[in-house]
Amino acid sequence: MSENAFPTTKTKASENFERSDWSSAYSNVDKEFSNFELKAAKGAIPKDLFGTLYRNGPGRLERNGQWVHHPFDGDGMITSLRFEEGKANLTNRFVRTKAWQEEEKAGKFIYRGVFGTQKAGGALSNAFDLRLKNIANTNVVLLGNELLALWEAASPYSLDPRSLDTHGISNLNGVLNPGEAFSAHPRFDPGHNNQSRMVTFGVNTGPKSTIRLMEFSTQGDDAGVLISNRKDTFNGFAFLHDFAITPNWAVFLQNAIDFNPLPFIFGQKGAAQCLSSSKNNKGRFLLIPRDSGCYALEPPRIFEAPDGFVFHHLNAWEENSEVVIESIFYNDFPSIQPNENFLEINFDEIPEGILKKCRINLLNKNVTTEVLSNQCCEFAMVNPRMLGMKARYSWMATAQKEHGNGPLQNIKKFDLFNSQKHIWSAAPRGFVSEPIMVPTSSSNEDDGWVLTVVWNGERLASDLVILNANDLSEQAILELPLAIPHGLHGSWVEG
């Protein structure tokens, strides 16, 4: 990488990190490993930790000297960390999408990015090129025998769960039409209605938006079989990244968003840059009945949502006549405009994510909102066995400081009942990714481990950190032979 790859920026007085440490994570992944044995640089790998951590995120951020305009436009790279009897092995592969292969051969970007990356030649070259580049970079989950690399605007890519070799686009045994959108944020029902399921959705957006809600078996020989399927159409443009589930409901928050496609059509902006918070509309909670629940076949129920923008939800559950949902709210839709450099983000000028709880009364349609924590957070989860139920504990990535925005440097265990917390910090030179809580067989909700990939600004490489889920005490640090850019989502597969 050239000396000028990262612009020189001074750290603001309010920041307790060096900008160069944070930005140094953004580089191309230049190696692929197969079953590389990892040793604990500190501590010991728990011998009861048995399974595979899969991670997805952008791994190709530059071609022929041109950088993506936003990391979310980077090509997907999967990392697999397999644990067994106190040992760990690493495998990583780029998802060999059609576009990745074409651009590797060409040695340059030949597709536009949704978040603003342009082909060479300016607006004239990009105008009227409305193709979507499936970058398969957002999440990775196992469904049946298929490991699925997900990007929510297109169909998933199927990979081999062990080698990570790319098989190609999957239509899930005929469930999906060619190019049909498939969410990058499925939810795994632990068995609320006597059967564990993967619940997910796809959205067809426009002046009216249609949500296709799908549920797949995750059990035995039927794993991967579609067992529930419904479509519902709503007024307005729907930007939906995540949702929540309860035994009876799939809960969506339709953000109040306007979409002006003209700058995208004329080659001036990426499609996501054409989104903006609506001044004339309110967000809405959309409660779609699940076919396995008590309200199957009934129409959806719609409720006005509080102001703000939501990417991610923590959890939801049912309590008497209420549906309760915990979500991370931003004051506004965060976006990187064409004249902005993502490496020069001023964290003080962009909205932070705040954890809030909304109670939706099904009888009188009242919605009340409560702030659970004012600390900037993202990537929150509960024990997966508590998904859709009232959970006491959550684990999330947070900023180092208590108030205001900042890069994610802490892992926090948060008691949703009394606000008590435990903190593990990677600061000042470390930056955390999404924590994955792996439960033990214990009946205690917070027994298990928390796994997170950490960018080590001192080592200029990534570490895998294993924490005790109960008190976030450090169990082991594994120094990876990879420099993995700040990533997105991942999953844990037992066995």
Coordinates of C-alpha atoms in Angstrom, one line a residue:
M1 CA 0.0 0.0 0.0
S2 CA 1.3 3.4 -0.9
E3 CA 2.3 5.9 1.8
N4 CA -0.5 8.2 0.7
A5 CA -3.3 5.5 0.9
F6 CA -4.6 7.1 4.1
P7 CA -4.9 10.9 4.4
T8 CA -3.2 12.5 7.3
T9 CA -5.8 13.7 9.9
K10 CA -5.3 15.0 13.4
T11 CA -7.1 13.4 16.3
K12 CA -9.6 15.7 17.8
A13 CA -9.2 16.5 21.5
S14 CA -12.4 14.6 22.3
E15 CA -11.0 11.4 20.8
N16 CA -9.0 8.9 22.8
F17 CA -7.7 7.0 19.8
E18 CA -5.3 7.6 17.0
R19 CA -7.1 8.0 13.6
S20 CA -4.2 6.1 11.9
D21 CA -4.8 3.1 14.1
W22 CA -8.5 3.0 13.1
S23 CA -8.0 3.7 9.4
S24 CA -5.1 1.2 9.1
A25 CA -7.7 -1.6 9.1
Y26 CA -8.8 -0.6 5.6
S27 CA -6.7 -2.5 3.2
N28 CA -7.1 -5.4 0.8
V29 CA -6.9 -8.9 2.2
D30 CA -4.0 -10.3 0.3
K31 CA -3.8 -13.9 1.6
E32 CA -6.1 -16.9 1.7
F33 CA -5.4 -19.7 4.3
S34 CA -6.6 -23.2 4.6
N35 CA -6.8 -24.9 8.0
F36 CA -4.0 -22.6 9.4
E37 CA -3.4 -23.7 13.0
L38 CA -3.7 -20.9 15.5
K39 CA -2.0 -20.6 18.9
A40 CA -3.2 -18.5 21.8
A41 CA -0.8 -15.6 22.2
K42 CA -2.4 -15.0 25.6
G43 CA -4.5 -17.3 27.8
A44 CA -5.9 -20.6 26.6
I45 CA -8.7 -21.7 24.2
P46 CA -11.6 -23.2 26.2
K47 CA -11.7 -26.9 25.6
D48 CA -15.5 -26.9 25.7
L49 CA -15.7 -24.5 22.8
F50 CA -16.6 -26.7 19.9
G51 CA -17.9 -25.4 16.6
T52 CA -17.1 -22.8 14.0
L53 CA -17.2 -19.0 14.0
Y54 CA -18.0 -17.6 10.5
R55 CA -17.4 -13.9 9.7
N56 CA -18.1 -11.9 6.6
G57 CA -17.1 -8.4 5.6
P58 CA -15.4 -6.4 2.8
G59 CA -12.0 -7.7 1.9
R60 CA -11.3 -6.0 -1.4
L61 CA -11.3 -2.2 -1.1
E62 CA -9.0 -1.1 -3.8
R63 CA -8.3 -1.9 -7.4
N64 CA -5.6 -0.4 -9.6
G65 CA -5.2 2.5 -7.2
Q66 CA -8.9 3.3 -7.0
W67 CA -10.5 2.9 -3.6
V68 CA -14.1 2.1 -2.9
H69 CA -16.1 5.2 -1.9
H70 CA -17.5 3.3 1.2
P71 CA -16.3 0.0 2.8
F72 CA -19.8 -1.4 2.3
D73 CA -18.9 -1.6 -1.4
G74 CA -16.0 -4.0 -0.8
D75 CA -16.1 -7.6 -2.1
G76 CA -17.1 -10.2 0.5
M77 CA -14.4 -12.2 2.3
I78 CA -15.4 -15.1 4.6
T79 CA -13.3 -16.1 7.6
S80 CA -13.8 -19.4 9.3
L81 CA -12.4 -20.1 12.8
R82 CA -13.0 -23.7 13.8
F83 CA -12.6 -24.7 17.5
E84 CA -12.2 -28.3 18.8
E85 CA -10.6 -29.6 22.0
G86 CA -8.7 -26.5 22.8
K87 CA -7.4 -26.0 19.3
A88 CA -8.3 -23.6 16.5
N89 CA -7.8 -23.5 12.8
L90 CA -8.4 -20.6 10.4
T91 CA -9.6 -20.7 6.7
N92 CA -10.5 -17.6 4.7
R93 CA -11.7 -17.1 1.1
F94 CA -13.1 -14.4 -1.0
V95 CA -16.6 -15.2 -2.3
R96 CA -16.0 -15.8 -6.0
T97 CA -19.0 -13.8 -7.2
K98 CA -19.4 -13.2 -10.9
A99 CA -18.4 -9.5 -10.4
W100 CA -15.4 -10.4 -8.3
Q101 CA -14.1 -12.7 -11.0
E102 CA -14.7 -10.2 -13.7
E103 CA -13.0 -7.4 -11.8
E104 CA -10.1 -9.6 -10.8
K105 CA -9.5 -10.4 -14.5
A106 CA -9.9 -6.8 -15.6
G107 CA -7.8 -5.4 -12.7
K108 CA -10.2 -2.5 -12.1
F109 CA -13.7 -1.7 -11.0
I110 CA -16.2 -2.4 -13.8
Y111 CA -19.3 -2.2 -11.7
R112 CA -20.8 0.7 -9.7
G113 CA -21.2 0.3 -6.0
V114 CA -24.5 0.9 -4.1
F115 CA -22.6 3.1 -1.6
G116 CA -21.0 5.4 -4.2
T117 CA -18.1 3.6 -5.8
Q118 CA -17.9 4.7 -9.4
K119 CA -16.4 3.1 -12.5
A120 CA -13.7 5.2 -14.1
G121 CA -14.9 8.0 -16.4
G122 CA -17.0 10.1 -14.2
A123 CA -20.8 10.6 -14.3
L124 CA -21.0 10.1 -18.0
S125 CA -19.5 6.6 -17.8
N126 CA -21.7 5.6 -14.9
A127 CA -25.0 7.1 -16.1
F128 CA -27.8 4.6 -16.9
D129 CA -25.7 1.7 -15.7
L130 CA -28.2 0.3 -13.2
R131 CA -26.7 -3.1 -12.7
L132 CA -26.4 -4.2 -9.1
K133 CA -23.0 -5.8 -8.1
N134 CA -23.7 -8.7 -5.8
I135 CA -20.8 -8.4 -3.4
A136 CA -21.9 -11.1 -0.9
N137 CA -20.2 -9.2 1.9
T138 CA -22.8 -8.7 4.8
N139 CA -23.4 -12.0 6.6
V140 CA -22.8 -15.7 6.5
V141 CA -25.0 -18.4 7.8
L142 CA -25.4 -22.2 7.6
L143 CA -28.7 -23.5 6.2
G144 CA -28.8 -27.3 5.7
N145 CA -25.7 -28.2 3.8
E146 CA -25.2 -24.8 2.3
L147 CA -23.1 -22.0 3.8
L148 CA -24.7 -18.8 2.5
A149 CA -22.8 -15.6 1.9
L150 CA -25.5 -12.9 2.1
W151 CA -26.0 -9.4 0.6
E152 CA -29.6 -8.2 1.0
A153 CA -30.2 -6.8 -2.5
A154 CA -29.7 -10.1 -4.3
S155 CA -29.7 -13.9 -3.9
P156 CA -27.1 -15.6 -1.7
Y157 CA -24.0 -17.3 -2.8
S158 CA -23.5 -20.9 -1.7
L159 CA -20.2 -22.0 -0.2
D160 CA -18.7 -25.2 1.1
P161 CA -18.9 -25.0 4.9
R162 CA -15.3 -26.4 5.4
S163 CA -13.2 -25.3 2.4
L164 CA -15.2 -22.1 1.8
D165 CA -15.1 -22.8 -1.9
T166 CA -17.8 -20.9 -3.9
H167 CA -20.4 -23.1 -5.5
G168 CA -22.3 -20.2 -7.1
I169 CA -25.6 -18.4 -6.6
S170 CA -28.2 -20.4 -4.7
N171 CA -31.9 -20.3 -5.3
L172 CA -32.5 -22.4 -2.2
N173 CA -33.9 -25.4 -4.1
G174 CA -36.2 -23.3 -6.2
V175 CA -37.5 -21.0 -3.5
L176 CA -35.9 -17.8 -5.0
N177 CA -36.5 -16.4 -8.4
P178 CA -33.4 -15.3 -10.4
G179 CA -31.9 -12.3 -8.7
E180 CA -34.5 -12.2 -6.0
A181 CA -33.5 -10.2 -2.9
F182 CA -32.8 -12.3 0.2
S183 CA -32.1 -10.6 3.6
A184 CA -28.6 -10.5 5.1
H185 CA -30.1 -10.6 8.6
P186 CA -32.0 -13.9 9.2
R187 CA -33.2 -14.8 12.7
F188 CA -32.9 -18.3 14.1
D189 CA -36.0 -19.2 16.1
P190 CA -34.8 -21.6 18.9
G191 CA -38.1 -23.5 18.8
H192 CA -40.9 -21.3 20.1
N193 CA -43.6 -23.3 18.3
N194 CA -42.0 -26.7 18.7
Q195 CA -39.7 -26.4 15.8
S196 CA -36.4 -24.5 15.3
R197 CA -36.5 -22.4 12.2
M198 CA -34.5 -19.8 10.2
V199 CA -36.8 -16.9 9.7
T200 CA -35.9 -14.4 7.0
F201 CA -37.3 -12.0 4.4
G202 CA -36.8 -10.3 1.0
V203 CA -38.1 -6.9 0.0
N204 CA -39.2 -5.6 -3.4
T205 CA -39.1 -1.8 -2.9
G206 CA -40.9 1.0 -4.7
P207 CA -43.8 3.4 -4.1
K208 CA -45.3 0.3 -2.6
S209 CA -43.0 -2.3 -1.0
T210 CA -43.6 -6.0 -0.7
I211 CA -42.1 -8.1 2.1
R212 CA -41.8 -11.8 1.5
L213 CA -41.5 -13.6 4.9
M214 CA -39.9 -17.0 4.7
E215 CA -39.3 -19.7 7.3
F216 CA -37.0 -22.7 6.7
S217 CA -36.5 -25.8 8.8
T218 CA -33.2 -26.2 10.5
Q219 CA -33.7 -29.7 11.8
G220 CA -32.3 -33.0 10.5
D221 CA -32.9 -34.1 6.9
D222 CA -35.5 -31.3 6.5
A223 CA -32.9 -28.6 7.1
G224 CA -33.2 -26.0 4.4
V225 CA -36.7 -26.9 3.4
L226 CA -39.1 -23.9 3.1
I227 CA -42.0 -24.5 5.5
S228 CA -43.7 -21.0 5.6
N229 CA -44.1 -18.4 3.0
R230 CA -46.2 -15.2 2.8
K231 CA -46.2 -11.9 1.0
D232 CA -47.5 -8.6 2.2
T233 CA -47.6 -5.2 0.5
F234 CA -47.3 -1.8 2.2
N235 CA -47.4 1.8 1.1
G236 CA -44.1 3.6 0.8
F237 CA -40.5 2.8 0.2
A238 CA -39.1 0.2 2.6
F239 CA -35.5 0.3 3.6
L240 CA -35.2 -2.8 5.8
H241 CA -31.9 -4.3 6.9
D242 CA -33.0 -6.2 10.1
F243 CA -36.2 -7.3 11.9
A244 CA -37.1 -9.2 15.0
I245 CA -39.2 -12.2 15.8
T246 CA -41.5 -13.4 18.6
P247 CA -43.5 -16.6 18.7
N248 CA -46.3 -14.9 16.9
W249 CA -44.9 -12.0 15.0
A250 CA -42.2 -10.9 12.6
V251 CA -41.5 -7.2 13.6
F252 CA -40.2 -4.7 11.1
L253 CA -39.5 -1.0 11.5
Q254 CA -40.2 0.7 8.2
N255 CA -37.9 3.8 8.5
A256 CA -39.3 7.1 7.3
I257 CA -37.0 7.3 4.2
D258 CA -37.3 9.1 0.9
F259 CA -35.6 7.7 -2.2
N260 CA -34.8 10.0 -5.2
P261 CA -33.4 7.7 -7.9
L262 CA -32.4 10.5 -10.4
P263 CA -28.8 11.0 -9.1
F264 CA -28.2 7.2 -9.3
I265 CA -29.7 7.0 -12.8
F266 CA -27.5 9.9 -14.0
G267 CA -24.4 8.4 -12.5
Q268 CA -23.8 11.0 -9.8
K269 CA -24.5 8.9 -6.7
G270 CA -24.7 5.3 -5.6
A271 CA -28.3 4.0 -4.9
A272 CA -27.8 4.2 -1.1
Q273 CA -26.6 7.8 -1.3
C274 CA -30.0 8.7 -2.8
L275 CA -31.7 7.8 0.5
S276 CA -32.6 10.5 3.0
S277 CA -34.7 10.8 6.1
S278 CA -38.3 11.9 5.2
K279 CA -39.5 15.2 6.5
N280 CA -43.1 14.4 5.6
N281 CA -43.6 10.9 6.8
K282 CA -43.3 8.9 10.0
G283 CA -41.7 5.5 10.5
R284 CA -44.0 2.6 11.1
F285 CA -43.8 -0.7 12.9
L286 CA -45.1 -3.5 10.7
L287 CA -46.2 -6.6 12.6
I288 CA -46.6 -9.6 10.3
P289 CA -48.2 -12.7 11.7
R290 CA -46.0 -15.8 11.6
D291 CA -47.7 -18.9 10.1
S292 CA -46.7 -20.9 13.1
G293 CA -48.3 -18.5 15.6
C294 CA -51.7 -17.7 16.9
Y295 CA -52.5 -15.0 14.3
A296 CA -51.6 -17.0 11.2
L297 CA -53.4 -15.8 8.0
E298 CA -54.4 -12.5 9.7
P299 CA -53.4 -9.3 8.0
P300 CA -50.4 -7.3 9.3
R301 CA -50.8 -4.7 12.0
I302 CA -49.3 -1.3 11.6
F303 CA -48.3 1.2 14.3
E304 CA -46.5 4.6 14.3
A305 CA -42.9 4.3 15.3
P306 CA -40.8 7.0 17.2
D307 CA -38.6 9.3 15.3
G308 CA -35.2 8.1 14.3
F309 CA -33.5 5.6 12.0
V310 CA -32.9 1.9 12.8
F311 CA -30.5 -0.6 11.2
H312 CA -30.5 -3.2 13.9
H313 CA -32.8 -4.7 16.5
L314 CA -31.6 -6.4 19.6
N315 CA -34.6 -8.6 20.5
A316 CA -38.4 -8.7 20.8
W317 CA -40.9 -10.5 22.9
E318 CA -44.6 -10.6 23.9
E319 CA -45.9 -9.4 27.2
N320 CA -49.6 -9.6 27.9
S321 CA -51.2 -7.3 25.2
E322 CA -47.9 -5.8 24.2
V323 CA -45.1 -6.6 21.8
V324 CA -41.8 -5.2 23.1
I325 CA -38.9 -4.5 20.8
E326 CA -35.3 -3.3 21.7
S327 CA -33.6 -1.5 18.9
I328 CA -30.6 0.8 18.2
F329 CA -31.8 4.2 17.1
Y330 CA -30.0 6.9 15.2
N331 CA -31.2 10.5 15.0
D332 CA -30.8 10.5 11.2
F333 CA -29.9 8.2 8.3
P334 CA -26.0 8.2 8.2
S335 CA -24.6 8.5 4.8
I336 CA -21.3 9.2 3.0
Q337 CA -21.9 11.8 0.3
P338 CA -19.9 11.9 -3.0
N339 CA -17.5 14.6 -1.8
E340 CA -16.7 12.8 1.5
N341 CA -13.9 10.4 2.3
F342 CA -14.9 7.6 4.7
L343 CA -11.3 7.5 6.1
E344 CA -11.8 11.1 7.3
I345 CA -15.1 10.6 9.2
N346 CA -15.6 13.0 12.0
F347 CA -17.3 10.8 14.6
D348 CA -18.5 13.9 16.4
E349 CA -20.6 15.0 13.4
I350 CA -22.5 11.8 12.7
P351 CA -25.3 10.3 14.8
E352 CA -24.6 7.7 17.3
G353 CA -26.6 4.5 17.9
I354 CA -28.6 4.6 21.1
L355 CA -30.3 1.4 22.6
K356 CA -34.0 2.0 23.1
K357 CA -37.1 -0.1 24.0
C358 CA -40.5 0.3 22.4
R359 CA -43.7 -1.1 23.8
I360 CA -46.4 -1.6 21.2
N361 CA -49.9 -2.1 22.6
L362 CA -51.9 -4.3 20.3
L363 CA -55.2 -3.2 21.9
N364 CA -55.0 0.6 22.0
K365 CA -52.2 1.0 19.4
N366 CA -50.1 3.2 21.8
V367 CA -46.3 3.0 21.4
T368 CA -44.1 4.1 24.2
T369 CA -40.3 4.5 24.1
E370 CA -37.6 4.2 26.8
V371 CA -33.9 4.8 26.5
L372 CA -32.0 1.8 27.9
S373 CA -28.5 3.1 27.4
N374 CA -27.0 6.4 26.2
Q375 CA -23.7 4.9 25.3
C376 CA -23.1 4.6 21.5
C377 CA -23.5 1.0 20.5
E378 CA -23.9 -1.4 17.6
F379 CA -24.1 -5.1 16.9
A380 CA -26.1 -6.1 19.9
M381 CA -27.3 -9.6 20.6
V382 CA -28.9 -11.8 23.3
N383 CA -28.2 -15.4 24.1
P384 CA -29.5 -17.1 21.0
R385 CA -31.7 -19.4 23.1
M386 CA -33.5 -16.4 24.4
L387 CA -34.3 -14.9 21.0
G388 CA -38.0 -13.8 20.9
M389 CA -38.3 -14.1 24.7
K390 CA -37.7 -11.6 27.4
A391 CA -33.9 -11.8 27.9
R392 CA -32.1 -10.3 30.8
Y393 CA -28.6 -10.0 29.3
S394 CA -27.2 -8.5 26.1
W395 CA -23.7 -8.2 24.6
M396 CA -22.8 -5.4 22.2
A397 CA -20.0 -3.3 20.7
T398 CA -19.7 0.2 22.1
A399 CA -17.7 3.3 21.8
Q400 CA -15.0 3.8 24.5
K401 CA -16.6 7.0 25.8
E402 CA -19.9 7.1 27.7
H403 CA -21.5 9.8 25.6
G404 CA -21.2 10.8 21.9
N405 CA -20.1 8.9 18.9
G406 CA -16.8 7.2 18.4
P407 CA -15.3 4.0 16.9
L408 CA -16.3 0.7 18.5
Q409 CA -13.6 -0.2 21.0
N410 CA -15.5 -1.9 23.8
I411 CA -17.5 -5.1 24.3
K412 CA -20.2 -4.5 26.9
K413 CA -22.4 -7.0 28.7
F414 CA -25.5 -5.1 29.7
D415 CA -28.2 -6.1 32.2
L416 CA -31.5 -5.1 30.6
F417 CA -33.3 -5.3 33.9
N418 CA -31.1 -3.0 36.1
S419 CA -28.5 -1.4 33.7
Q420 CA -25.5 -3.0 35.4
K421 CA -22.7 -3.7 33.0
H422 CA -19.3 -5.3 32.4
I423 CA -16.8 -3.9 30.0
W424 CA -13.9 -5.3 28.1
S425 CA -11.9 -2.7 26.2
A426 CA -9.6 -3.0 23.3
A427 CA -8.6 0.7 23.6
P428 CA -6.6 2.7 22.9
R429 CA -5.2 0.9 19.8
G430 CA -7.8 -1.9 19.3
F431 CA -11.2 -1.7 17.5
V432 CA -13.9 -4.4 18.0
S433 CA -16.3 -6.0 15.6
E434 CA -19.7 -7.6 16.2
P435 CA -19.6 -9.9 19.3
I436 CA -21.0 -13.4 19.0
M437 CA -22.3 -14.9 22.2
V438 CA -21.9 -18.7 22.3
P439 CA -23.9 -20.3 25.1
T440 CA -22.9 -23.4 27.1
S441 CA -25.4 -26.2 27.9
S442 CA -26.0 -24.5 31.3
S443 CA -29.5 -23.1 32.1
N444 CA -27.9 -19.8 33.2
E445 CA -28.6 -17.2 30.5
D446 CA -25.1 -15.7 30.7
D447 CA -23.0 -18.8 30.8
G448 CA -20.8 -19.1 27.7
W449 CA -18.3 -17.2 25.7
V450 CA -18.2 -14.0 23.6
L451 CA -16.1 -14.1 20.5
T452 CA -15.0 -11.0 18.6
V453 CA -12.5 -10.1 15.9
V454 CA -10.4 -7.1 17.0
W455 CA -8.4 -4.9 14.7
N456 CA -5.0 -4.4 16.5
G457 CA -3.6 -1.1 15.4
E458 CA -0.2 -1.8 17.0
R459 CA 0.2 -5.2 15.2
L460 CA -1.5 -4.0 12.0
A461 CA -3.4 -7.3 11.9
S462 CA -6.5 -8.9 13.5
D463 CA -6.9 -10.8 16.7
L464 CA -9.6 -13.2 17.8
V465 CA -10.6 -12.5 21.4
I466 CA -12.4 -15.0 23.6
L467 CA -14.2 -13.6 26.6
N468 CA -16.2 -15.2 29.4
A469 CA -19.8 -14.2 28.7
N470 CA -20.6 -13.8 32.4
D471 CA -18.1 -11.1 33.4
L472 CA -16.1 -10.5 30.1
S473 CA -12.9 -11.8 31.7
E474 CA -10.4 -12.5 29.0
Q475 CA -10.0 -16.2 28.2
A476 CA -7.7 -16.1 25.2
I477 CA -6.3 -13.9 22.4
L478 CA -5.4 -15.5 19.1
E479 CA -3.2 -13.4 16.8
L480 CA -4.5 -14.0 13.3
P481 CA -2.1 -14.1 10.3
L482 CA -4.5 -11.7 8.5
A483 CA -5.3 -8.1 8.3
I484 CA -9.1 -8.2 8.1
P485 CA -10.9 -4.8 7.5
H486 CA -13.6 -3.7 9.9
G487 CA -16.3 -6.2 9.2
L488 CA -20.0 -6.8 9.3
H489 CA -21.9 -9.9 10.5
G490 CA -21.2 -13.5 11.3
S491 CA -22.6 -16.6 13.0
W492 CA -21.7 -19.5 15.2
V493 CA -22.3 -23.1 14.2
E494 CA -22.1 -25.8 16.9
G495 CA -20.3 -29.1 16.3

